[in-house]
Coordinates of C-alpha atoms and ligand atoms in Angstrom, one line a residue:
X1 CA 77.9 2.6 167.0
X2 CA 78.7 3.7 163.4
X3 CA 80.6 0.6 162.8
X4 CA 77.6 -1.4 164.1
X5 CA 75.5 0.3 161.5
X6 CA 78.0 -0.3 158.7
X7 CA 78.1 -4.0 159.7
X8 CA 74.3 -4.2 159.7
X9 CA 74.1 -2.6 156.2
X10 CA 76.9 -4.9 155.0
X11 CA 74.9 -7.9 156.4
X12 CA 71.8 -6.8 154.6
X13 CA 73.7 -6.2 151.4
X14 CA 75.2 -9.7 151.5
X15 CA 72.1 -11.5 152.5
X16 CA 69.1 -9.7 151.0
X17 CA 70.2 -6.9 148.5
X18 CA 67.0 -6.9 146.4
X19 CA 64.8 -6.7 149.5
X20 CA 66.9 -3.9 150.8
X21 CA 66.4 -1.9 147.6
X22 CA 62.7 -2.6 147.6
X23 CA 62.4 -1.5 151.2
X24 CA 64.2 1.7 150.4
X25 CA 61.8 2.4 147.5
X26 CA 58.8 1.8 149.6
X27 CA 60.2 4.0 152.3
X28 CA 60.5 6.9 149.8
X29 CA 56.9 6.4 148.8
X30 CA 55.8 6.3 152.4
X31 CA 57.6 9.6 153.0
X32 CA 56.0 11.4 150.0
X33 CA 52.5 10.1 150.5
X34 CA 51.5 11.9 153.7
X35 CA 53.0 15.2 152.5
X36 CA 51.2 14.9 149.1
X37 CA 48.0 14.0 151.0
X38 CA 48.1 17.1 153.2
X39 CA 48.7 19.4 150.3
X40 CA 46.0 17.8 148.1
X41 CA 43.6 18.1 151.0
X42 CA 44.3 21.8 151.4
X43 CA 43.9 22.4 147.7
X44 CA 40.7 20.3 147.5
X45 CA 39.1 22.1 150.5
X46 CA 40.1 25.5 149.0
X47 CA 38.7 24.4 145.6
X48 CA 35.4 23.3 147.2
X49 CA 35.1 26.5 149.2
X50 CA 35.4 28.6 146.0
X51 CA 34.8 26.2 143.1
X52 CA 36.3 27.4 139.9
X53 CA 36.3 24.1 137.9
X54 CA 34.9 20.7 138.6
X55 CA 37.7 19.3 136.4
X56 CA 40.2 20.4 139.1
X57 CA 38.2 19.0 141.9
X58 CA 38.1 15.6 140.1
X59 CA 41.8 15.6 139.5
X60 CA 42.5 16.5 143.1
X61 CA 40.1 13.8 144.3
X62 CA 41.8 11.2 142.1
X63 CA 45.2 12.4 143.3
X64 CA 44.0 12.0 146.9
X65 CA 42.7 8.5 146.2
X66 CA 46.1 7.4 144.7
X67 CA 48.0 8.9 147.6
X68 CA 45.7 7.1 150.0
X69 CA 46.1 3.8 148.1
X70 CA 49.9 4.2 148.3
X71 CA 49.8 5.0 152.0
X72 CA 47.6 2.0 152.7
X73 CA 49.4 -0.5 150.4
X74 CA 53.0 0.6 151.1
X75 CA 53.1 -0.7 154.6
X76 CA 51.8 -4.1 153.6
X77 CA 54.4 -4.5 151.0
X78 CA 57.1 -3.2 153.3
X79 CA 56.1 -5.6 156.0
X80 CA 56.5 -8.6 153.6
X81 CA 59.9 -7.3 152.5
X82 CA 61.1 -6.6 156.0
X83 CA 60.1 -10.0 157.2
X84 CA 61.8 -11.8 154.3
X85 CA 65.0 -9.7 154.6
X86 CA 65.0 -10.3 158.4
X87 CA 64.9 -14.1 157.8
X88 CA 67.7 -13.9 155.3
X89 CA 69.8 -11.7 157.5
X90 CA 69.2 -13.8 160.5
X91 CA 70.4 -16.9 158.6
X92 CA 73.7 -15.2 157.6
X93 CA 74.1 -13.6 161.1
X94 CA 73.7 -16.9 162.9
X95 CA 76.0 -18.7 160.5
X96 CA 78.7 -16.0 161.0
X97 CA 78.1 -16.1 164.8
X98 CA 78.7 -19.9 164.9
X99 CA 81.6 -19.6 162.6
X100 CA 83.1 -17.1 165.0
X101 CA 82.5 -19.6 167.9
X102 CA 84.5 -22.2 165.9
X103 CA 87.5 -19.8 166.0
X104 CA 87.4 -20.2 169.8
X105 CA 89.6 -23.3 169.5
X106 CA 89.8 -24.1 173.2
X107 CA 87.3 -24.6 176.0
X108 CA 88.0 -21.5 178.2
X109 CA 85.4 -19.2 176.6
X110 CA 82.7 -21.8 177.3
X111 CA 83.5 -21.7 181.0
X112 CA 83.6 -17.9 181.2
X113 CA 80.2 -16.5 182.5
X114 CA 80.6 -12.9 181.0
X115 CA 81.4 -14.4 177.6
X116 CA 78.4 -16.7 177.9
X117 CA 76.1 -13.8 178.9
X118 CA 77.4 -11.8 175.9
X119 CA 76.9 -14.8 173.7
X120 CA 73.2 -15.1 174.7
X121 CA 72.6 -11.4 173.8
X122 CA 74.5 -11.9 170.6
X123 CA 72.3 -14.9 169.7
X124 CA 69.2 -12.7 170.4
X125 CA 70.6 -10.0 168.2
X126 CA 71.5 -12.4 165.4
X127 CA 68.0 -13.8 165.5
X128 CA 66.6 -10.4 164.3
X129 CA 69.5 -8.3 162.9
X130 CA 67.1 -6.7 160.4
X131 CA 65.6 -4.7 163.3
X132 CA 68.5 -2.2 163.0
X133 CA 67.9 -1.3 159.4
X134 CA 64.1 -1.2 160.0
X135 CA 64.7 1.3 162.8
X136 CA 67.2 3.3 160.7
X137 CA 64.8 3.5 157.8
X138 CA 62.1 4.4 160.3
X139 CA 64.2 7.3 161.5
X140 CA 64.8 8.4 157.9
X141 CA 61.2 8.0 156.9
X142 CA 59.9 9.9 159.9
X143 CA 62.5 12.7 159.7
X144 CA 61.8 13.3 156.0
X145 CA 58.0 13.2 156.5
X146 CA 58.4 15.5 159.5
X147 CA 60.5 17.9 157.6
X148 CA 58.1 18.0 154.6
X149 CA 55.2 18.6 156.9
X150 CA 57.2 21.2 158.9
X151 CA 57.8 23.0 155.6
X152 CA 54.1 22.9 155.0
X153 CA 53.5 24.4 158.5
X154 CA 56.0 27.1 157.9
X155 CA 53.8 28.3 155.0
X156 CA 51.1 29.0 157.6
X157 CA 53.1 30.0 160.7
X158 CA 56.9 29.9 161.2
X159 CA 56.3 30.4 164.9
X160 CA 54.2 27.2 165.2
X161 CA 56.9 25.4 163.3
X162 CA 59.6 26.5 165.7
X163 CA 57.6 25.6 168.8
X164 CA 56.7 22.1 167.4
X165 CA 60.3 21.5 166.5
X166 CA 61.6 22.6 169.9
X167 CA 59.2 20.2 171.6
X168 CA 60.8 17.3 169.7
X169 CA 64.3 17.8 171.2
X170 CA 63.6 16.8 174.8
X171 CA 61.7 13.8 173.4
X172 CA 64.8 12.7 171.5
X173 CA 67.2 13.1 174.4
X174 CA 64.8 11.3 176.8
X175 CA 64.3 8.4 174.4
X176 CA 68.1 8.0 173.8
X177 CA 68.7 7.9 177.6
X178 CA 65.9 5.3 177.9
X179 CA 67.3 3.1 175.2
X180 CA 70.8 3.1 176.8
X181 CA 69.2 2.1 180.1
X182 CA 67.1 -0.6 178.3
X183 CA 70.3 -2.1 176.8
X184 CA 71.9 -2.1 180.3
X185 CA 68.9 -3.7 181.8
X186 CA 69.1 -6.5 179.2
X187 CA 72.7 -7.0 180.1
X188 CA 71.9 -7.0 183.8
X189 CA 69.2 -9.6 183.5
X190 CA 71.0 -11.8 181.1
X191 CA 72.6 -14.1 183.8
X192 CA 69.1 -14.6 185.4
X193 CA 67.7 -15.5 181.9
X194 CA 70.5 -17.9 181.2
X195 CA 70.0 -19.7 184.5
X196 CA 66.2 -19.8 183.8
X197 CA 66.9 -21.4 180.4
X198 CA 69.1 -24.0 182.1
X199 CA 66.4 -24.9 184.7
X200 CA 63.8 -25.0 181.9
X201 CA 66.0 -27.5 180.0
X202 CA 66.3 -29.7 183.1
X203 CA 62.5 -29.7 183.5
X204 CA 61.5 -29.9 179.9
X205 CA 64.4 -31.9 178.4
X206 CA 64.9 -35.6 178.4
X207 CA 68.4 -35.9 179.8
X208 CA 67.5 -35.0 183.4
X209 CA 63.9 -36.4 183.3
X210 CA 64.8 -39.6 185.2
X211 CA 66.5 -37.9 188.1
X212 CA 64.1 -35.0 188.2
X213 CA 61.2 -37.5 188.7
X214 CA 62.8 -39.9 191.0
X215 CA 64.3 -37.3 193.3
X216 CA 61.1 -35.1 193.0
X217 CA 63.1 -32.1 191.8
X218 CA 60.1 -30.6 189.9
X219 CA 58.9 -28.2 192.6
X220 CA 62.5 -27.2 193.5
X221 CA 63.3 -26.4 189.9
X222 CA 60.0 -24.6 189.3
X223 CA 60.8 -22.5 192.4
X224 CA 64.2 -21.6 190.9
X225 CA 62.6 -20.7 187.6
X226 CA 60.1 -18.5 189.4
X227 CA 62.9 -16.8 191.3
X228 CA 64.9 -16.1 188.2
X229 CA 61.8 -14.9 186.3
X230 CA 61.0 -12.6 189.2
X231 CA 64.5 -11.2 189.2
X232 CA 64.4 -10.6 185.4
X233 CA 60.8 -9.1 185.7
X234 CA 61.9 -6.7 188.5
X235 CA 64.6 -5.3 186.2
X236 CA 62.2 -5.0 183.3
X237 CA 59.4 -3.6 185.4
X238 CA 61.6 -0.8 186.7
X239 CA 62.5 0.0 183.1
X240 CA 58.9 -0.1 181.9
X241 CA 57.8 2.2 184.8
X242 CA 60.6 4.7 184.0
X243 CA 59.5 4.7 180.3
X244 CA 55.9 5.1 181.2
X245 CA 56.5 8.2 183.4
X246 CA 58.9 9.9 181.0
X247 CA 56.8 9.2 177.9
X248 CA 53.6 10.3 179.6
X249 CA 55.2 13.7 180.3
X250 CA 56.3 13.9 176.7
X251 CA 52.9 13.1 175.3
X252 CA 51.3 15.8 177.5
X253 CA 53.9 18.3 176.2
X254 CA 53.2 17.4 172.6
X255 CA 49.4 17.7 173.1
X256 CA 49.9 21.2 174.6
X257 CA 52.0 22.3 171.7
X258 CA 49.4 21.0 169.2
X259 CA 46.6 22.8 171.0
X260 CA 48.6 26.0 171.0
X261 CA 49.2 25.8 167.3
X262 CA 45.6 25.1 166.5
X263 CA 44.3 28.0 168.6
X264 CA 46.8 30.3 167.0
X265 CA 45.8 29.5 163.4
X266 CA 42.1 29.5 164.1
X267 CA 42.4 33.0 165.6
X268 CA 44.5 34.0 162.6
X269 CA 41.9 32.7 160.1
X270 CA 39.0 34.2 162.1
X271 CA 40.9 37.6 161.9
X272 CA 40.9 37.2 158.1
X273 CA 44.5 36.1 157.7
X274 CA 44.3 32.8 155.8
X275 CA 41.8 30.3 154.4
X276 CA 39.6 27.5 155.7
X277 CA 42.0 25.2 153.8
X278 CA 44.8 26.5 156.0
X279 CA 43.0 25.2 159.1
X280 CA 42.5 21.8 157.4
X281 CA 46.2 21.8 156.4
X282 CA 47.3 22.7 159.9
X283 CA 45.2 19.9 161.5
X284 CA 46.6 17.4 159.1
X285 CA 50.2 18.7 159.3
X286 CA 50.2 19.0 163.1
X287 CA 49.0 15.4 163.5
X288 CA 51.5 14.3 160.9
X289 CA 54.4 16.3 162.3
X290 CA 53.7 14.9 165.8
X291 CA 53.3 11.4 164.5
X292 CA 56.5 11.8 162.5
X293 CA 58.4 13.3 165.4
X294 CA 57.3 10.6 167.8
X295 CA 58.1 8.0 165.2
X296 CA 61.5 9.5 164.5
X297 CA 62.3 9.7 168.2
X298 CA 61.2 6.2 169.0
X299 CA 63.0 4.8 165.9
X300 CA 66.1 6.6 166.9
X301 CA 65.9 5.1 170.4
X302 CA 65.1 1.8 168.8
X303 CA 68.2 2.0 166.5
X304 CA 70.3 3.1 169.5
X305 CA 69.1 0.1 171.5
X306 CA 69.4 -2.4 168.7
X307 CA 73.0 -1.1 168.0
X308 CA 73.9 -1.6 171.6
X309 CA 72.7 -5.2 171.5
X310 CA 74.2 -5.7 168.1
X311 CA 77.5 -4.6 169.7
X312 CA 77.4 -7.9 171.7
X313 CA 77.0 -9.8 168.4
X314 CA 80.0 -7.9 166.9
X315 CA 82.0 -8.4 170.1
X316 CA 81.6 -12.2 169.8
X317 CA 82.5 -12.0 166.1
X318 CA 85.6 -10.1 166.9
X319 CA 86.6 -11.9 170.1
X320 CA 90.2 -13.0 170.0
X321 CA 90.6 -16.8 170.0
X322 CA 91.0 -18.1 173.5
X323 CA 94.3 -19.8 172.5
X324 CA 96.8 -17.9 170.4
X325 CA 97.2 -19.2 166.9
X326 CA 100.8 -19.3 165.6
X327 CA 101.8 -16.3 163.5
X328 CA 104.1 -18.5 161.4
X329 CA 102.6 -22.0 161.8
X330 CA 105.0 -25.0 161.6
X331 CA 104.0 -28.2 159.9
X332 CA 103.2 -31.0 162.3
X333 CA 105.5 -33.9 161.3
X334 CA 104.2 -37.4 161.3
X335 CA 104.9 -38.7 164.8
X336 CA 108.2 -40.6 164.7
X337 CA 109.9 -40.1 168.1
X338 CA 107.2 -39.3 170.6
X339 CA 105.3 -36.7 172.6
X340 CA 107.0 -35.0 175.5
X341 CA 105.4 -33.0 178.3
X342 CA 108.2 -30.9 179.7
X343 CA 107.6 -29.3 183.1
X344 CA 103.9 -28.8 182.4
X345 CA 102.0 -26.7 185.0
X346 CA 98.3 -26.1 184.6
X347 CA 95.4 -24.6 186.4
X348 CA 92.0 -23.7 185.0
X349 CA 92.3 -20.1 185.9
X350 CA 94.2 -17.9 188.3
X351 CA 91.5 -18.5 190.9
X352 CA 91.7 -22.3 190.6
X353 CA 94.3 -24.5 192.3
X354 CA 97.1 -26.0 190.3
X355 CA 96.2 -29.4 188.8
X356 CA 99.5 -30.2 187.2
X357 CA 102.7 -29.0 188.9
X358 CA 105.6 -29.7 186.6
X359 CA 104.6 -32.9 184.8
X360 CA 107.5 -34.5 182.9
X361 CA 106.3 -37.3 180.7
X362 CA 107.5 -38.9 177.4
X363 CA 105.0 -40.9 175.4
X364 CA 107.3 -42.8 172.9
X365 CA 106.1 -43.4 169.4
X366 CA 104.6 -46.8 168.9
X367 CA 104.1 -47.4 172.6
X368 CA 101.0 -48.0 174.6
X369 CA 101.1 -45.8 177.7
X370 CA 98.7 -46.1 180.6
X371 CA 98.0 -43.2 182.9
X372 CA 96.8 -44.1 186.4
X373 CA 95.8 -42.0 189.3
X374 CA 93.1 -41.3 191.9
X375 CA 89.9 -39.4 191.1
X376 CA 90.7 -35.7 190.5
X377 CA 94.4 -36.3 190.1
X378 CA 94.3 -34.5 186.7
X379 CA 94.3 -37.4 184.1
X380 CA 91.5 -36.0 181.9
X381 CA 93.1 -32.5 182.3
X382 CA 96.3 -33.9 180.9
X383 CA 94.3 -35.4 177.9
X384 CA 92.7 -32.0 177.3
X385 CA 96.2 -30.4 177.1
X386 CA 97.3 -33.0 174.7
X387 CA 94.4 -32.1 172.4
X388 CA 95.2 -28.4 173.0
X389 CA 91.8 -27.6 174.4
X390 CA 93.9 -25.5 176.9
X391 CA 97.5 -24.5 176.9
X392 CA 99.9 -25.2 179.7
X393 CA 100.3 -22.2 182.0
X394 CA 104.0 -23.1 182.2
X395 CA 106.1 -25.6 180.4
X396 CA 105.4 -27.1 177.0
X397 CA 104.1 -30.1 175.1
X398 CA 106.4 -31.2 172.2
X399 CA 105.4 -33.4 169.3
X400 CA 108.6 -34.8 167.9
X401 CA 110.2 -31.6 169.3
X402 CA 107.6 -29.2 167.9
X403 CA 105.6 -27.2 170.4
X404 CA 101.9 -27.8 170.0
X405 CA 101.4 -24.0 170.2
X406 CA 103.4 -23.6 166.9
X407 CA 101.2 -25.8 164.7
X408 CA 97.6 -25.1 163.4
X409 CA 95.3 -26.7 166.0
X410 CA 93.1 -28.3 163.3
X411 CA 96.2 -30.1 162.0
X412 CA 97.0 -31.4 165.5
X413 CA 93.5 -32.6 166.0
X414 CA 93.3 -34.5 162.7
X415 CA 96.2 -36.5 164.0
X416 CA 94.4 -37.6 167.2
X417 CA 91.7 -40.2 167.8
X418 CA 90.0 -40.1 171.2
X419 CA 87.3 -41.6 173.4
X420 CA 86.6 -39.0 176.1
X421 CA 85.4 -40.1 179.5
X422 CA 82.3 -37.8 179.0
X423 CA 81.8 -38.7 175.3
X424 CA 78.7 -37.4 173.5
X425 CA 75.6 -39.3 172.7
X426 CA 74.3 -37.4 169.6
X427 CA 70.6 -37.4 168.8
X428 CA 71.5 -38.7 165.3
X429 CA 71.1 -41.9 163.4
X430 CA 73.4 -44.9 164.5
X431 CA 75.5 -44.4 161.3
X432 CA 75.9 -40.7 161.9
X433 CA 76.8 -41.3 165.5
X434 CA 79.8 -43.3 164.3
X435 CA 80.5 -41.1 161.3
X436 CA 81.1 -38.0 163.4
X437 CA 84.5 -39.7 164.1
X438 CA 85.4 -39.1 160.5
X439 CA 82.8 -37.3 158.4
X440 CA 84.4 -38.6 155.2
X441 CA 83.8 -42.3 156.2
X442 CA 81.6 -44.3 153.8
X443 CA 79.1 -46.9 155.1
X444 CA 81.5 -49.9 154.7
X445 CA 84.1 -48.2 157.0
X446 CA 81.3 -47.2 159.5
X447 CA 80.2 -50.8 159.6
X448 CA 83.7 -52.1 159.9
X449 CA 84.4 -49.7 162.9
X450 CA 81.1 -50.9 164.5
X451 CA 82.1 -54.5 164.0
X452 CA 85.5 -53.9 165.6
X453 CA 83.8 -52.2 168.5
X454 CA 81.4 -55.2 168.8
X455 CA 78.3 -53.2 168.2
X456 CA 77.6 -54.1 164.6
X457 CA 74.9 -56.8 165.3
X458 CA 73.1 -54.5 167.6
X459 CA 72.9 -51.7 165.1
X460 CA 72.1 -53.9 162.1
X461 CA 69.1 -55.4 164.0
X462 CA 67.6 -52.0 164.8
X463 CA 64.2 -51.2 163.1
X464 CA 65.9 -49.2 160.3
X465 CA 69.4 -50.7 160.8
X466 CA 72.1 -48.1 160.8
X467 CA 69.6 -45.4 159.8
X468 CA 67.7 -45.8 163.0
X469 CA 67.7 -42.6 165.1
X470 CA 69.3 -43.1 168.5
X471 CA 66.9 -40.8 170.2
X472 CA 63.2 -40.6 170.9
X473 CA 63.3 -36.8 170.8
X474 CA 62.9 -36.5 167.0
X475 CA 61.1 -38.2 164.2
X476 CA 63.2 -39.8 161.4
X477 CA 63.4 -37.4 158.5
X478 CA 62.1 -40.0 156.1
X479 CA 59.1 -40.9 158.1
X480 CA 57.7 -38.2 160.2
X481 CA 54.4 -40.0 160.9
X482 CA 56.1 -43.0 162.4
X483 CA 56.6 -42.1 166.0
X484 CA 58.3 -45.4 166.9
X485 CA 61.4 -44.9 164.7
X486 CA 63.8 -43.7 167.4
X487 CA 65.4 -46.2 169.8
X488 CA 67.2 -45.7 173.1
X489 CA 70.5 -47.6 173.5
X490 CA 71.9 -48.8 176.8
X491 CA 74.9 -47.2 178.4
X492 CA 77.3 -50.0 177.4
X493 CA 76.0 -49.9 173.8
X494 CA 76.6 -46.2 173.7
X495 CA 80.1 -46.8 175.0
X496 CA 80.7 -49.2 172.1
X497 CA 79.5 -46.6 169.6
X498 CA 82.0 -44.1 171.1
X499 CA 84.7 -46.7 170.7
X500 CA 83.6 -47.3 167.1
X501 CA 83.9 -43.6 166.5
X502 CA 87.5 -43.7 167.7
X503 CA 88.2 -46.8 165.6
X504 CA 87.3 -44.7 162.5
X505 CA 90.4 -42.7 163.5
X506 CA 92.6 -45.7 164.3
X507 CA 95.1 -44.7 161.7
X508 CA 95.9 -41.4 163.5
X509 CA 99.2 -40.7 165.2
X510 CA 97.9 -40.7 168.7
X511 CA 95.0 -42.6 170.2
X512 CA 93.6 -41.4 173.5
X513 CA 91.3 -43.7 175.5
X514 CA 89.9 -42.1 178.7
X515 CA 88.0 -44.8 180.6
X516 CA 86.8 -46.5 177.4
X517 CA 85.3 -49.5 179.1
X518 CA 83.4 -47.7 181.9
X519 CA 79.8 -49.0 181.8
X520 CA 80.6 -52.2 180.1
X521 CA 79.8 -55.6 181.5
X522 CA 82.7 -57.9 182.5
X523 CA 82.5 -59.9 179.2
X524 CA 82.2 -56.8 177.1
X525 CA 85.0 -55.1 178.9
X526 CA 87.3 -58.1 178.4
X527 CA 86.2 -58.1 174.7
X528 CA 86.7 -54.4 174.2
X529 CA 90.1 -54.3 175.9
X530 CA 91.4 -57.2 173.8
X531 CA 90.2 -55.3 170.7
X532 CA 91.8 -52.1 171.9
X533 CA 95.0 -54.0 172.6
X534 CA 94.9 -55.2 169.0
X535 CA 94.6 -51.6 167.7
X536 CA 97.0 -50.2 170.2
X537 CA 99.7 -52.6 169.4
X538 CA 102.5 -50.8 167.5
X539 CA 100.6 -47.5 167.8
X540 CA 101.1 -44.6 170.1
X541 CA 98.3 -44.6 172.6
X542 CA 97.4 -43.2 176.0
X543 CA 95.0 -45.3 178.0
X544 CA 93.4 -44.0 181.2
X545 CA 91.6 -46.6 183.3
X546 CA 90.7 -47.3 186.9
X547 CA 90.6 -51.0 185.9
X548 CA 94.2 -51.8 186.6
X549 CA 93.8 -55.3 185.0
X550 CA 93.3 -53.5 181.7
X551 CA 96.4 -51.4 181.9
X552 CA 98.9 -54.1 183.1
X553 CA 99.9 -55.0 179.5
X554 CA 100.8 -51.4 178.6
X555 CA 104.4 -50.8 177.5
X556 CA 104.6 -48.0 180.1
X557 CA 102.4 -47.3 183.1
X558 CA 102.7 -43.9 184.7
X559 CA 101.1 -42.8 187.9
X560 CA 99.8 -39.2 188.4
X561 CA 99.6 -37.9 191.9
X562 CA 99.7 -34.5 193.5
X563 CA 100.1 -32.9 190.0
X564 CA 103.3 -34.9 189.2
X565 CA 104.3 -38.2 187.7
X566 CA 105.3 -40.2 190.7
X567 CA 105.9 -43.6 189.3
X568 CA 106.6 -45.0 185.8
X569 CA 107.6 -48.3 184.3
X570 CA 106.1 -51.6 183.3
X571 CA 103.6 -53.5 185.5
X572 CA 106.3 -55.8 186.9
X573 CA 108.6 -52.9 187.7
X574 CA 105.9 -50.9 189.5
X575 CA 104.7 -54.0 191.4
X576 CA 108.3 -54.5 192.6
X577 CA 108.6 -50.9 193.8
X578 CA 105.6 -51.3 196.0
X579 CA 104.3 -47.8 195.6
X580 CA 100.8 -46.4 194.8
X581 CA 100.3 -48.6 191.7
X582 CA 101.1 -51.8 193.5
X583 CA 98.9 -50.8 196.4
X584 CA 95.9 -50.0 194.1
X585 CA 96.5 -53.1 192.0
X586 CA 96.6 -55.3 195.1
X587 CA 93.5 -53.7 196.5
X588 CA 91.6 -54.2 193.3
X589 CA 92.8 -57.8 192.8
X590 CA 91.9 -58.7 196.4
X591 CA 88.4 -57.5 195.7
X592 CA 88.2 -60.0 192.8
X593 CA 89.9 -62.8 194.7
X594 CA 88.3 -62.6 198.1
X595 CA 85.7 -65.2 198.7
X596 CA 82.8 -63.1 199.9
X597 CA 80.6 -65.2 202.1
X598 CA 77.9 -63.0 203.4
X599 CA 77.5 -63.1 207.1
X600 CA 74.3 -64.6 208.4
X601 CA 73.2 -61.5 210.3
X602 CA 73.3 -59.2 207.3
X603 CA 71.5 -61.8 205.2
X604 CA 68.8 -62.1 207.9
X605 CA 68.4 -58.4 208.0
X606 CA 67.9 -58.2 204.2
X607 CA 65.6 -61.3 203.8
X608 CA 61.9 -61.0 203.7
X609 CA 59.7 -63.2 205.8
X610 CA 58.4 -66.2 203.8
X611 CA 54.6 -66.1 203.9
Ligands
ATP1 N1 86.8 -27.2 183.5 C1 87.2 -27.2 184.7 N2 87.3 -26.1 185.4 C2 87.8 -26.0 186.7 N3 88.3 -27.2 187.3 C3 88.2 -28.3 186.7 C4 87.7 -28.4 185.3 N4 87.8 -29.7 185.0 C5 88.4 -30.4 186.0 N5 88.6 -29.6 187.0 C6 89.3 -29.9 188.3 O1 90.5 -30.4 187.9 C7 90.9 -31.5 188.8 C8 91.3 -32.7 187.9 O2 90.2 -33.2 187.2 P1 90.3 -34.3 186.1 O3 89.0 -34.5 185.5 O4 91.5 -34.0 185.2 O5 90.7 -35.6 187.0 P2 90.8 -37.1 186.7 O6 92.1 -37.5 187.2 O7 90.5 -37.3 185.2 O8 89.6 -37.7 187.6 P3 88.7 -39.0 187.4 O9 89.5 -40.2 187.7 O10 87.7 -38.7 188.5 O11 88.2 -39.0 186.0 C9 89.6 -31.8 189.6 O12 89.9 -31.2 190.9 C10 88.5 -31.0 189.0 O13 87.6 -30.5 189.9

C-alpha cells in the first residue's frame, strides 16, 4: 500500500510537479477557511449581541466575506488543477504501462487470462492515477479541518468532542472494509467485463461486420453482452446494497450524536454557562466536524480502493518478462554456418499437448529450406520459436552455435525478416503499412519494396498514392472533411503489402515466409514465388507452403509430422522415397492434371430452367 502511494506521488512529481504544489496550497487554504469562518461567526454573533465597536463588526464582516470567497473559489481552482494533473499523470502512466508491456518479449502473457484481467484493471487505473493523490489530499484536508473544528468544540464541551470523535471510528473501519470488498468485486467482474468488450468489438467493429451480418449473429452477440452485463451488474448491485445498508446506519448514528451535542450545549447556555455565540459556533462546528469526518472516512476508503487497483498497475509494471533475458548477453554473430534446432520439445503450456517432440533440424546458411506438413503439425509454432516468441520447453535453438536464449531478443529479431501466416493489416497509410517492416526506410526504399512485391502500380494509383489510408475507419489526418480518403484493398493486395514489408528486410540473416502466397490468384502466385525465389537465392530462408509446386525448388525440403521431422532432402530425393511428401505432391499434382469433365447429372441438378 505504502509503496503504491510512493509510486503515485513519484508519478505526480514526474508528470505535473507545479500542479501538485498548487493543489497542496489550495488544500491548505481549504483547511483553514472553514475553521476561520466558524470562529469569525462566533465572534461576530457575540459582537452583535453586545456591540462594543462598529469598527470590530466591520472588520469581522470583511474577514467572513474573504473566508467565504476563498471557500467558494478554492474548489473551482482545485478542480482545474486536479483535472490537468490527472491528464498529465494519465499520459505518463499509460506510457509506462505500455513500455512495461514491451518488456514482455514473448506471447505467453497475452494468452494468460489472469494477466489479461489484471492488465485491464491496470489500464483503468492508469487512465486516472491522479485519483489516489486527490483522495490522499482529501483525507489530509478533512482530517485537518476536522481537528481544527474539534479543537473549537473542545472549547465549549470536551465531552461532546469525545463523543463526536468516537462516532467516527466505526465509520472508518466500515468504510475500509467496504473499499476492500469493492476492489475485490472489481477483480471478480473483470473477466465478464473483458468478454463484454470483446462482444462489443465484434458488434461495433468493422472486422467481423461481414460475418455478423451474413450469419445473423447480432441477436446472439447482444444476448451474450446482456448476459455479461447482468453478471457484472449483479456483483456491483450486491456491493452497492451492502454500502447502502452500512452507510445508512452510520448516517443515523452521526445524526444522533449531533442531536445529543446540540441539546447538551443549549441546556448549558440556558443554564447561564456560555453565550449565544457558543450555540452558533457549536452548530457550525458540529456540521463541519461531521462533514469533515464523513469526508475523511470516505476519502480514506477511496484512497484504499484506488491503491488496491493501482496495485494491479504496479504489478503489470513489475511483472517479470515472460521469457528470461540473459544475465550476460552474448553478441549474435552474423549467420555464417546455420541455425540448428537440437531436440526441440514444445507445448504451449503444461495443460496443452506436445506440439514438437524432439525436432532436430539444421537450416544451413545460404540455403532455402521448405517446411511442409499437414494442418496443425506445428509449422507456425516452429517459426514462433525461431523468432523467440516462446522458448522450447526442452532442447535448444542454436544460431551459429549460440543459444537464442543467450542473446538479446531485440538483436535476434533485427536479424529476421518474416511474413507471418496471420500477418497484420494496419489501419495506416499504404506507405506506413510497408514502412512498419523497417521504420527507418525512406520513401524510395518503400516504393522499391512495393515494386518487388508487385503492388507498386496499385498503390501509386490510389487517390492519394502511397499516402492513402488503407482503411475506412479513420479520416486522413490532412483532410478530415474528406470522407472518401480511405480505401479497402483486396486480400491478395494486402498479401503483397505484407510481402513488400518483408522485402524491406531482405538483407537480414534469415527470411521466414509462412504461407506467403495464400490468397493470391494463380498468376500472382507464380509471379510472387519467382520474386521470392530471386530474393531467397543465396540467402537463408524458411518457406512454409501447402502449394508444393512452390517448394519443389528449395535446397532442402523437410516434412514435419507428429512433432518430428520425418523426411528431409531435395524434391527428387523425397519423391524417390515415396513418403508423405511424394504422396501429398502427387495428390496435388493430380488435382491440376485431372481432366474434370462434370457429369451430366450434377450439371442438370445445378442448371436453372431456361425460360
Ligand atoms: N497460441 C496457442 N496456444 C495453444 N495452442 C496453440 C497455439 N497456437 C497453435 N496451437 C496449437 O498448436 C498446434 C500447431 O499449430 P500450428 O499453427 O503451429 O500448425 P501449422 O502446422 O502451422 O498449421 P497450418 O498448416 O494449419 O497453418 C495446433 O494444434 C494448434 O491448435
